[in-house]
Amino acid sequence: MAGGGRARPNILVTGTPGTGKTTTCSLLSDATGVCHINVGDLVREKGLHDGWDEEFECHIINEDLVCDELEDKMEDGGIIVDYHGCDFFPERWFDCVVVLQTDNSILHDRLSSRGYMGPKLINNIECEIFQVLLEEAKASYPEDIVIALQSDTVEDISRNVTKLTEWFNNWRPL
Ligand code: ADP
Ligand code: MN
Protein backbone atom coordinates (compact mmCIF):
# COMPACT_ATOMS: atom_id res chain seq x y z
CA MET A 1 0.00 0.00 0.00
CA ALA A 2 1.38 3.44 -0.96
CA GLY A 3 2.28 5.46 2.07
CA GLY A 4 2.42 2.33 4.23
CA GLY A 5 -0.69 3.49 6.13
CA ARG A 6 0.84 6.84 7.07
CA ALA A 7 -1.33 9.94 7.35
CA ARG A 8 1.54 12.13 6.13
CA PRO A 9 4.38 11.27 3.75
CA ASN A 10 8.05 10.77 4.54
CA ILE A 11 10.74 12.41 2.40
CA LEU A 12 14.41 11.46 2.09
CA VAL A 13 16.74 14.28 1.04
CA THR A 14 20.10 12.92 -0.04
CA GLY A 15 23.13 14.08 -2.05
CA THR A 16 26.87 14.63 -1.73
CA PRO A 17 27.94 16.67 1.33
CA GLY A 18 27.62 20.39 0.54
CA THR A 19 24.78 20.10 -1.98
CA GLY A 20 22.41 21.87 0.42
CA LYS A 21 20.51 19.05 2.12
CA THR A 22 20.38 20.59 5.60
CA THR A 23 19.54 24.08 4.31
CA THR A 24 16.76 22.68 2.10
CA CYS A 25 15.37 20.43 4.85
CA SER A 26 15.26 23.24 7.43
CA LEU A 27 13.28 25.45 5.06
CA LEU A 28 11.02 22.57 4.06
CA SER A 29 10.42 21.82 7.71
CA ASP A 30 9.53 25.48 8.37
CA ALA A 31 7.13 25.47 5.41
CA THR A 32 5.35 22.19 6.14
CA GLY A 33 5.73 21.63 9.88
CA VAL A 34 7.30 18.20 9.34
CA CYS A 35 10.05 16.90 11.55
CA HIS A 36 13.56 17.25 10.09
CA ILE A 37 15.94 14.48 11.13
CA ASN A 38 19.60 15.17 10.36
CA VAL A 39 21.06 11.66 10.51
CA GLY A 40 24.63 12.90 11.03
CA ASP A 41 23.52 14.85 14.14
CA LEU A 42 21.47 11.89 15.40
CA VAL A 43 24.48 9.58 15.06
CA ARG A 44 26.63 11.99 17.08
CA GLU A 45 24.00 12.72 19.76
CA LYS A 46 23.00 9.09 20.33
CA GLY A 47 26.37 7.49 19.62
CA LEU A 48 24.99 5.35 16.77
CA HIS A 49 28.46 4.65 15.36
CA ASP A 50 31.38 2.25 15.47
CA GLY A 51 34.14 4.78 16.04
CA TRP A 52 35.89 7.45 14.01
CA ASP A 53 37.27 7.21 10.47
CA GLU A 54 40.63 9.01 10.61
CA GLU A 55 41.08 9.32 6.85
CA PHE A 56 37.70 10.84 6.11
CA GLU A 57 37.26 12.51 9.51
CA CYS A 58 33.76 11.27 10.16
CA HIS A 59 31.98 8.75 12.35
CA ILE A 60 31.61 5.20 11.03
CA ILE A 61 27.83 5.05 11.10
CA ASN A 62 26.13 1.94 12.49
CA GLU A 63 23.30 1.56 9.97
CA ASP A 64 21.32 -0.99 12.02
CA LEU A 65 21.30 1.23 15.10
CA VAL A 66 20.17 4.21 13.02
CA CYS A 67 17.32 2.24 11.44
CA ASP A 68 16.20 0.89 14.83
CA GLU A 69 16.25 4.41 16.27
CA LEU A 70 14.08 5.80 13.45
CA GLU A 71 11.63 2.94 12.83
CA ASP A 72 8.74 4.08 15.07
CA LYS A 73 8.92 7.70 13.93
CA MET A 74 8.92 6.69 10.27
CA GLU A 75 5.78 4.62 10.75
CA ASP A 76 3.94 7.71 12.00
CA GLY A 77 4.94 9.73 8.89
CA GLY A 78 5.66 13.42 8.40
CA ILE A 79 9.44 13.02 8.60
CA ILE A 80 12.19 14.52 6.43
CA VAL A 81 15.39 12.48 6.64
CA ASP A 82 18.62 14.31 5.72
CA TYR A 83 21.65 12.12 4.93
CA HIS A 84 24.45 11.70 2.38
CA GLY A 85 23.62 8.02 1.90
CA CYS A 86 20.40 6.21 1.14
CA ASP A 87 20.90 2.50 0.46
CA PHE A 88 20.48 1.20 4.02
CA PHE A 89 17.08 2.67 4.92
CA PRO A 90 14.08 0.37 4.35
CA GLU A 91 12.52 1.12 0.95
CA ARG A 92 9.02 1.25 2.51
CA TRP A 93 9.89 4.28 4.66
CA PHE A 94 9.81 6.88 1.89
CA ASP A 95 7.19 8.36 -0.41
CA CYS A 96 9.69 10.66 -2.14
CA VAL A 97 13.50 10.51 -2.48
CA VAL A 98 15.14 13.80 -3.43
CA VAL A 99 18.73 13.82 -4.71
CA LEU A 100 20.30 17.28 -4.62
CA GLN A 101 22.99 17.99 -7.22
CA THR A 102 25.51 20.81 -7.52
CA ASP A 103 27.89 21.95 -10.24
CA ASN A 104 31.40 20.60 -9.45
CA SER A 105 33.21 23.93 -9.24
CA ILE A 106 30.51 25.44 -7.02
CA LEU A 107 30.60 22.37 -4.77
CA HIS A 108 34.41 22.51 -4.64
CA ASP A 109 34.24 26.10 -3.33
CA ARG A 110 31.54 25.26 -0.78
CA LEU A 111 33.46 22.31 0.62
CA SER A 112 36.78 24.20 0.67
CA SER A 113 35.21 27.00 2.66
CA ARG A 114 33.84 24.36 5.02
CA GLY A 115 37.47 23.34 5.62
CA TYR A 116 37.44 20.14 3.57
CA MET A 117 40.79 19.29 1.96
CA GLY A 118 42.91 16.38 0.76
CA PRO A 119 41.21 12.99 0.29
CA LYS A 120 37.97 14.14 1.93
CA LEU A 121 37.58 16.99 -0.57
CA ILE A 122 38.58 14.88 -3.58
CA ASN A 123 36.36 11.98 -2.54
CA ASN A 124 33.30 14.21 -2.26
CA ILE A 125 33.90 15.98 -5.57
CA GLU A 126 34.29 12.60 -7.28
CA CYS A 127 31.12 11.41 -5.58
CA GLU A 128 29.29 14.32 -7.24
CA ILE A 129 30.98 13.92 -10.66
CA PHE A 130 30.02 10.24 -10.82
CA GLN A 131 26.48 10.91 -9.52
CA VAL A 132 27.00 8.29 -6.84
CA LEU A 133 23.97 9.33 -4.76
CA LEU A 134 21.63 9.47 -7.77
CA GLU A 135 22.68 5.97 -8.80
CA GLU A 136 22.38 4.73 -5.21
CA ALA A 137 18.87 6.22 -4.93
CA LYS A 138 17.76 4.70 -8.23
CA ALA A 139 19.12 1.31 -7.18
CA SER A 140 17.43 1.44 -3.77
CA TYR A 141 13.96 2.94 -4.44
CA PRO A 142 11.25 2.74 -7.12
CA GLU A 143 12.37 5.01 -9.97
CA ASP A 144 9.10 6.99 -9.95
CA ILE A 145 9.69 8.32 -6.42
CA VAL A 146 13.30 9.42 -7.05
CA ILE A 147 13.75 13.04 -8.13
CA ALA A 148 17.00 14.89 -8.87
CA LEU A 149 17.01 18.63 -8.11
CA GLN A 150 19.74 21.12 -8.98
CA SER A 151 21.11 23.09 -6.00
CA ASP A 152 23.63 25.64 -7.31
CA THR A 153 22.06 28.93 -6.20
CA VAL A 154 19.78 30.34 -3.51
CA GLU A 155 17.09 30.63 -6.22
CA ASP A 156 17.41 26.88 -6.75
CA ILE A 157 16.82 26.33 -3.04
CA SER A 158 13.67 28.48 -3.03
CA ARG A 159 12.33 26.74 -6.10
CA ASN A 160 13.06 23.30 -4.68
CA VAL A 161 11.44 24.12 -1.34
CA THR A 162 8.33 25.49 -3.07
CA LYS A 163 8.07 22.41 -5.27
CA LEU A 164 8.49 19.98 -2.38
CA THR A 165 6.07 21.92 -0.16
CA GLU A 166 3.42 21.64 -2.89
CA TRP A 167 4.11 17.95 -3.29
CA PHE A 168 3.85 17.46 0.47
CA ASN A 169 0.59 19.38 0.80
CA ASN A 170 -0.99 17.53 -2.14
CA TRP A 171 0.02 14.07 -0.97
CA ARG A 172 -2.85 11.76 -0.02
CA PRO A 173 -2.67 8.25 1.42
CA LEU A 174 -4.16 5.55 -0.82
P1 ADP B 1 24.64 19.59 3.16
O1 ADP B 1 23.69 19.46 4.32
O2 ADP B 1 24.16 18.91 1.92
O3 ADP B 1 26.05 19.19 3.50
P2 ADP B 1 24.34 22.45 3.63
O4 ADP B 1 22.87 22.71 3.57
O5 ADP B 1 24.98 22.35 4.96
O6 ADP B 1 24.70 21.15 2.76
O7 ADP B 1 25.06 23.56 2.75
C1 ADP B 1 26.47 23.71 2.75
C2 ADP B 1 26.81 25.17 2.50
O8 ADP B 1 26.49 25.52 1.16
C3 ADP B 1 26.05 26.14 3.38
O9 ADP B 1 26.89 27.21 3.69
C4 ADP B 1 24.91 26.59 2.50
O10 ADP B 1 24.46 27.87 2.82
C5 ADP B 1 25.51 26.55 1.12
N1 ADP B 1 24.54 26.16 0.11
C6 ADP B 1 23.93 24.96 0.02
N2 ADP B 1 23.13 24.91 -1.05
C7 ADP B 1 23.21 26.11 -1.65
C8 ADP B 1 22.61 26.66 -2.82
N3 ADP B 1 21.74 25.97 -3.59
N4 ADP B 1 22.93 27.93 -3.15
C9 ADP B 1 23.80 28.63 -2.40
N5 ADP B 1 24.41 28.17 -1.29
C10 ADP B 1 24.13 26.92 -0.92
MN1 MN C 1 24.04 18.56 6.30
PDB file of C-alpha atoms and ligand atoms in Angstrom:
ATOM      1  CA  MET A   1       0.000   0.000   0.000  1.00  0.00           C
ATOM      2  CA  ALA A   2       1.378   3.439  -0.956  1.00  0.00           C
ATOM      3  CA  GLY A   3       2.283   5.460   2.074  1.00  0.00           C
ATOM      4  CA  GLY A   4       2.416   2.335   4.225  1.00  0.00           C
ATOM      5  CA  GLY A   5      -0.691   3.488   6.133  1.00  0.00           C
ATOM      6  CA  ARG A   6       0.845   6.835   7.068  1.00  0.00           C
ATOM      7  CA  ALA A   7      -1.333   9.940   7.351  1.00  0.00           C
ATOM      8  CA  ARG A   8       1.539  12.126   6.134  1.00  0.00           C
ATOM      9  CA  PRO A   9       4.378  11.265   3.748  1.00  0.00           C
ATOM     10  CA  ASN A  10       8.052  10.775   4.541  1.00  0.00           C
ATOM     11  CA  ILE A  11      10.740  12.408   2.401  1.00  0.00           C
ATOM     12  CA  LEU A  12      14.405  11.458   2.094  1.00  0.00           C
ATOM     13  CA  VAL A  13      16.738  14.276   1.041  1.00  0.00           C
ATOM     14  CA  THR A  14      20.103  12.920  -0.035  1.00  0.00           C
ATOM     15  CA  GLY A  15      23.125  14.080  -2.051  1.00  0.00           C
ATOM     16  CA  THR A  16      26.866  14.634  -1.733  1.00  0.00           C
ATOM     17  CA  PRO A  17      27.936  16.666   1.329  1.00  0.00           C
ATOM     18  CA  GLY A  18      27.624  20.389   0.536  1.00  0.00           C
ATOM     19  CA  THR A  19      24.782  20.096  -1.982  1.00  0.00           C
ATOM     20  CA  GLY A  20      22.406  21.875   0.420  1.00  0.00           C
ATOM     21  CA  LYS A  21      20.511  19.045   2.125  1.00  0.00           C
ATOM     22  CA  THR A  22      20.376  20.592   5.595  1.00  0.00           C
ATOM     23  CA  THR A  23      19.541  24.083   4.310  1.00  0.00           C
ATOM     24  CA  THR A  24      16.765  22.679   2.097  1.00  0.00           C
ATOM     25  CA  CYS A  25      15.372  20.428   4.849  1.00  0.00           C
ATOM     26  CA  SER A  26      15.256  23.241   7.427  1.00  0.00           C
ATOM     27  CA  LEU A  27      13.284  25.451   5.055  1.00  0.00           C
ATOM     28  CA  LEU A  28      11.019  22.574   4.062  1.00  0.00           C
ATOM     29  CA  SER A  29      10.417  21.816   7.713  1.00  0.00           C
ATOM     30  CA  ASP A  30       9.529  25.481   8.368  1.00  0.00           C
ATOM     31  CA  ALA A  31       7.133  25.473   5.409  1.00  0.00           C
ATOM     32  CA  THR A  32       5.352  22.191   6.136  1.00  0.00           C
ATOM     33  CA  GLY A  33       5.731  21.633   9.878  1.00  0.00           C
ATOM     34  CA  VAL A  34       7.296  18.203   9.337  1.00  0.00           C
ATOM     35  CA  CYS A  35      10.048  16.905  11.549  1.00  0.00           C
ATOM     36  CA  HIS A  36      13.563  17.247  10.093  1.00  0.00           C
ATOM     37  CA  ILE A  37      15.936  14.479  11.132  1.00  0.00           C
ATOM     38  CA  ASN A  38      19.595  15.168  10.357  1.00  0.00           C
ATOM     39  CA  VAL A  39      21.055  11.655  10.514  1.00  0.00           C
ATOM     40  CA  GLY A  40      24.625  12.904  11.029  1.00  0.00           C
ATOM     41  CA  ASP A  41      23.524  14.849  14.135  1.00  0.00           C
ATOM     42  CA  LEU A  42      21.469  11.894  15.396  1.00  0.00           C
ATOM     43  CA  VAL A  43      24.484   9.584  15.056  1.00  0.00           C
ATOM     44  CA  ARG A  44      26.628  11.985  17.084  1.00  0.00           C
ATOM     45  CA  GLU A  45      24.005  12.716  19.757  1.00  0.00           C
ATOM     46  CA  LYS A  46      22.999   9.091  20.325  1.00  0.00           C
ATOM     47  CA  GLY A  47      26.367   7.488  19.621  1.00  0.00           C
ATOM     48  CA  LEU A  48      24.994   5.351  16.771  1.00  0.00           C
ATOM     49  CA  HIS A  49      28.459   4.647  15.358  1.00  0.00           C
ATOM     50  CA  ASP A  50      31.379   2.246  15.469  1.00  0.00           C
ATOM     51  CA  GLY A  51      34.135   4.784  16.042  1.00  0.00           C
ATOM     52  CA  TRP A  52      35.887   7.447  14.007  1.00  0.00           C
ATOM     53  CA  ASP A  53      37.269   7.210  10.473  1.00  0.00           C
ATOM     54  CA  GLU A  54      40.632   9.010  10.606  1.00  0.00           C
ATOM     55  CA  GLU A  55      41.083   9.322   6.853  1.00  0.00           C
ATOM     56  CA  PHE A  56      37.695  10.839   6.108  1.00  0.00           C
ATOM     57  CA  GLU A  57      37.264  12.507   9.508  1.00  0.00           C
ATOM     58  CA  CYS A  58      33.760  11.265  10.161  1.00  0.00           C
ATOM     59  CA  HIS A  59      31.980   8.748  12.351  1.00  0.00           C
ATOM     60  CA  ILE A  60      31.606   5.199  11.031  1.00  0.00           C
ATOM     61  CA  ILE A  61      27.831   5.046  11.099  1.00  0.00           C
ATOM     62  CA  ASN A  62      26.125   1.937  12.490  1.00  0.00           C
ATOM     63  CA  GLU A  63      23.296   1.557   9.974  1.00  0.00           C
ATOM     64  CA  ASP A  64      21.324  -0.986  12.020  1.00  0.00           C
ATOM     65  CA  LEU A  65      21.301   1.227  15.103  1.00  0.00           C
ATOM     66  CA  VAL A  66      20.173   4.212  13.020  1.00  0.00           C
ATOM     67  CA  CYS A  67      17.316   2.243  11.444  1.00  0.00           C
ATOM     68  CA  ASP A  68      16.198   0.891  14.834  1.00  0.00           C
ATOM     69  CA  GLU A  69      16.249   4.406  16.265  1.00  0.00           C
ATOM     70  CA  LEU A  70      14.083   5.802  13.453  1.00  0.00           C
ATOM     71  CA  GLU A  71      11.630   2.943  12.834  1.00  0.00           C
ATOM     72  CA  ASP A  72       8.738   4.076  15.066  1.00  0.00           C
ATOM     73  CA  LYS A  73       8.924   7.697  13.928  1.00  0.00           C
ATOM     74  CA  MET A  74       8.916   6.689  10.266  1.00  0.00           C
ATOM     75  CA  GLU A  75       5.775   4.617  10.746  1.00  0.00           C
ATOM     76  CA  ASP A  76       3.936   7.706  12.001  1.00  0.00           C
ATOM     77  CA  GLY A  77       4.937   9.727   8.893  1.00  0.00           C
ATOM     78  CA  GLY A  78       5.660  13.422   8.404  1.00  0.00           C
ATOM     79  CA  ILE A  79       9.436  13.021   8.595  1.00  0.00           C
ATOM     80  CA  ILE A  80      12.194  14.517   6.429  1.00  0.00           C
ATOM     81  CA  VAL A  81      15.388  12.477   6.641  1.00  0.00           C
ATOM     82  CA  ASP A  82      18.616  14.309   5.723  1.00  0.00           C
ATOM     83  CA  TYR A  83      21.650  12.118   4.930  1.00  0.00           C
ATOM     84  CA  HIS A  84      24.454  11.696   2.376  1.00  0.00           C
ATOM     85  CA  GLY A  85      23.620   8.017   1.904  1.00  0.00           C
ATOM     86  CA  CYS A  86      20.396   6.206   1.139  1.00  0.00           C
ATOM     87  CA  ASP A  87      20.905   2.501   0.457  1.00  0.00           C
ATOM     88  CA  PHE A  88      20.483   1.199   4.016  1.00  0.00           C
ATOM     89  CA  PHE A  89      17.077   2.666   4.922  1.00  0.00           C
ATOM     90  CA  PRO A  90      14.076   0.370   4.351  1.00  0.00           C
ATOM     91  CA  GLU A  91      12.519   1.121   0.954  1.00  0.00           C
ATOM     92  CA  ARG A  92       9.023   1.249   2.505  1.00  0.00           C
ATOM     93  CA  TRP A  93       9.887   4.279   4.657  1.00  0.00           C
ATOM     94  CA  PHE A  94       9.806   6.882   1.891  1.00  0.00           C
ATOM     95  CA  ASP A  95       7.194   8.363  -0.411  1.00  0.00           C
ATOM     96  CA  CYS A  96       9.688  10.655  -2.142  1.00  0.00           C
ATOM     97  CA  VAL A  97      13.495  10.505  -2.475  1.00  0.00           C
ATOM     98  CA  VAL A  98      15.145  13.802  -3.426  1.00  0.00           C
ATOM     99  CA  VAL A  99      18.735  13.822  -4.707  1.00  0.00           C
ATOM    100  CA  LEU A 100      20.305  17.281  -4.622  1.00  0.00           C
ATOM    101  CA  GLN A 101      22.988  17.991  -7.222  1.00  0.00           C
ATOM    102  CA  THR A 102      25.513  20.806  -7.517  1.00  0.00           C
ATOM    103  CA  ASP A 103      27.890  21.949 -10.238  1.00  0.00           C
ATOM    104  CA  ASN A 104      31.400  20.603  -9.452  1.00  0.00           C
ATOM    105  CA  SER A 105      33.210  23.929  -9.242  1.00  0.00           C
ATOM    106  CA  ILE A 106      30.514  25.444  -7.023  1.00  0.00           C
ATOM    107  CA  LEU A 107      30.605  22.374  -4.771  1.00  0.00           C
ATOM    108  CA  HIS A 108      34.406  22.513  -4.636  1.00  0.00           C
ATOM    109  CA  ASP A 109      34.242  26.103  -3.333  1.00  0.00           C
ATOM    110  CA  ARG A 110      31.544  25.262  -0.785  1.00  0.00           C
ATOM    111  CA  LEU A 111      33.458  22.308   0.618  1.00  0.00           C
ATOM    112  CA  SER A 112      36.782  24.197   0.674  1.00  0.00           C
ATOM    113  CA  SER A 113      35.207  27.001   2.661  1.00  0.00           C
ATOM    114  CA  ARG A 114      33.843  24.362   5.020  1.00  0.00           C
ATOM    115  CA  GLY A 115      37.469  23.340   5.621  1.00  0.00           C
ATOM    116  CA  TYR A 116      37.445  20.138   3.569  1.00  0.00           C
ATOM    117  CA  MET A 117      40.787  19.290   1.961  1.00  0.00           C
ATOM    118  CA  GLY A 118      42.905  16.377   0.764  1.00  0.00           C
ATOM    119  CA  PRO A 119      41.206  12.990   0.293  1.00  0.00           C
ATOM    120  CA  LYS A 120      37.970  14.141   1.933  1.00  0.00           C
ATOM    121  CA  LEU A 121      37.576  16.990  -0.572  1.00  0.00           C
ATOM    122  CA  ILE A 122      38.578  14.876  -3.581  1.00  0.00           C
ATOM    123  CA  ASN A 123      36.356  11.977  -2.545  1.00  0.00           C
ATOM    124  CA  ASN A 124      33.302  14.207  -2.255  1.00  0.00           C
ATOM    125  CA  ILE A 125      33.900  15.978  -5.572  1.00  0.00           C
ATOM    126  CA  GLU A 126      34.291  12.596  -7.284  1.00  0.00           C
ATOM    127  CA  CYS A 127      31.120  11.406  -5.581  1.00  0.00           C
ATOM    128  CA  GLU A 128      29.291  14.323  -7.242  1.00  0.00           C
ATOM    129  CA  ILE A 129      30.982  13.916 -10.656  1.00  0.00           C
ATOM    130  CA  PHE A 130      30.018  10.244 -10.824  1.00  0.00           C
ATOM    131  CA  GLN A 131      26.484  10.906  -9.519  1.00  0.00           C
ATOM    132  CA  VAL A 132      26.997   8.286  -6.836  1.00  0.00           C
ATOM    133  CA  LEU A 133      23.968   9.329  -4.761  1.00  0.00           C
ATOM    134  CA  LEU A 134      21.625   9.469  -7.766  1.00  0.00           C
ATOM    135  CA  GLU A 135      22.676   5.965  -8.796  1.00  0.00           C
ATOM    136  CA  GLU A 136      22.376   4.730  -5.211  1.00  0.00           C
ATOM    137  CA  ALA A 137      18.874   6.218  -4.926  1.00  0.00           C
ATOM    138  CA  LYS A 138      17.756   4.697  -8.231  1.00  0.00           C
ATOM    139  CA  ALA A 139      19.120   1.310  -7.185  1.00  0.00           C
ATOM    140  CA  SER A 140      17.433   1.445  -3.768  1.00  0.00           C
ATOM    141  CA  TYR A 141      13.956   2.935  -4.440  1.00  0.00           C
ATOM    142  CA  PRO A 142      11.253   2.738  -7.120  1.00  0.00           C
ATOM    143  CA  GLU A 143      12.370   5.010  -9.967  1.00  0.00           C
ATOM    144  CA  ASP A 144       9.105   6.987  -9.954  1.00  0.00           C
ATOM    145  CA  ILE A 145       9.685   8.320  -6.421  1.00  0.00           C
ATOM    146  CA  VAL A 146      13.304   9.425  -7.054  1.00  0.00           C
ATOM    147  CA  ILE A 147      13.748  13.043  -8.132  1.00  0.00           C
ATOM    148  CA  ALA A 148      17.003  14.894  -8.871  1.00  0.00           C
ATOM    149  CA  LEU A 149      17.006  18.629  -8.107  1.00  0.00           C
ATOM    150  CA  GLN A 150      19.744  21.124  -8.981  1.00  0.00           C
ATOM    151  CA  SER A 151      21.112  23.092  -5.995  1.00  0.00           C
ATOM    152  CA  ASP A 152      23.631  25.642  -7.311  1.00  0.00           C
ATOM    153  CA  THR A 153      22.061  28.930  -6.198  1.00  0.00           C
ATOM    154  CA  VAL A 154      19.778  30.341  -3.509  1.00  0.00           C
ATOM    155  CA  GLU A 155      17.093  30.634  -6.222  1.00  0.00           C
ATOM    156  CA  ASP A 156      17.408  26.880  -6.755  1.00  0.00           C
ATOM    157  CA  ILE A 157      16.823  26.329  -3.044  1.00  0.00           C
ATOM    158  CA  SER A 158      13.665  28.479  -3.025  1.00  0.00           C
ATOM    159  CA  ARG A 159      12.329  26.738  -6.103  1.00  0.00           C
ATOM    160  CA  ASN A 160      13.063  23.296  -4.678  1.00  0.00           C
ATOM    161  CA  VAL A 161      11.443  24.120  -1.337  1.00  0.00           C
ATOM    162  CA  THR A 162       8.330  25.491  -3.071  1.00  0.00           C
ATOM    163  CA  LYS A 163       8.065  22.412  -5.271  1.00  0.00           C
ATOM    164  CA  LEU A 164       8.492  19.979  -2.381  1.00  0.00           C
ATOM    165  CA  THR A 165       6.067  21.915  -0.160  1.00  0.00           C
ATOM    166  CA  GLU A 166       3.416  21.643  -2.893  1.00  0.00           C
ATOM    167  CA  TRP A 167       4.114  17.954  -3.288  1.00  0.00           C
ATOM    168  CA  PHE A 168       3.855  17.459   0.471  1.00  0.00           C
ATOM    169  CA  ASN A 169       0.587  19.380   0.797  1.00  0.00           C
ATOM    170  CA  ASN A 170      -0.995  17.533  -2.139  1.00  0.00           C
ATOM    171  CA  TRP A 171       0.019  14.069  -0.968  1.00  0.00           C
ATOM    172  CA  ARG A 172      -2.851  11.762  -0.018  1.00  0.00           C
ATOM    173  CA  PRO A 173      -2.669   8.250   1.421  1.00  0.00           C
ATOM    174  CA  LEU A 174      -4.159   5.552  -0.824  1.00  0.00           C
TER     175      LEU A 174
HETATM  176  P1  ADP B   1      24.642  19.588   3.164  1.00  0.00           P
HETATM  177  O1  ADP B   1      23.689  19.464   4.321  1.00  0.00           O
HETATM  178  O2  ADP B   1      24.156  18.906   1.920  1.00  0.00           O
HETATM  179  O3  ADP B   1      26.047  19.186   3.498  1.00  0.00           O
HETATM  180  P2  ADP B   1      24.341  22.447   3.634  1.00  0.00           P
HETATM  181  O4  ADP B   1      22.873  22.710   3.569  1.00  0.00           O
HETATM  182  O5  ADP B   1      24.977  22.350   4.964  1.00  0.00           O
HETATM  183  O6  ADP B   1      24.703  21.145   2.758  1.00  0.00           O
HETATM  184  O7  ADP B   1      25.061  23.562   2.753  1.00  0.00           O
HETATM  185  C1  ADP B   1      26.471  23.712   2.748  1.00  0.00           C
HETATM  186  C2  ADP B   1      26.815  25.167   2.495  1.00  0.00           C
HETATM  187  O8  ADP B   1      26.492  25.516   1.157  1.00  0.00           O
HETATM  188  C3  ADP B   1      26.048  26.140   3.380  1.00  0.00           C
HETATM  189  O9  ADP B   1      26.890  27.210   3.686  1.00  0.00           O
HETATM  190  C4  ADP B   1      24.906  26.587   2.503  1.00  0.00           C
HETATM  191  O10 ADP B   1      24.465  27.871   2.825  1.00  0.00           O
HETATM  192  C5  ADP B   1      25.513  26.551   1.116  1.00  0.00           C
HETATM  193  N1  ADP B   1      24.545  26.162   0.105  1.00  0.00           N
HETATM  194  C6  ADP B   1      23.932  24.965   0.015  1.00  0.00           C
HETATM  195  N2  ADP B   1      23.128  24.908  -1.049  1.00  0.00           N
HETATM  196  C7  ADP B   1      23.213  26.109  -1.650  1.00  0.00           C
HETATM  197  C8  ADP B   1      22.611  26.662  -2.821  1.00  0.00           C
HETATM  198  N3  ADP B   1      21.745  25.972  -3.586  1.00  0.00           N
HETATM  199  N4  ADP B   1      22.927  27.927  -3.152  1.00  0.00           N
HETATM  200  C9  ADP B   1      23.798  28.629  -2.401  1.00  0.00           C
HETATM  201  N5  ADP B   1      24.409  28.166  -1.289  1.00  0.00           N
HETATM  202  C10 ADP B   1      24.126  26.917  -0.915  1.00  0.00           C
HETATM  203 MN    MN B   2      24.042  18.563   6.302  1.00  0.00          MN
END
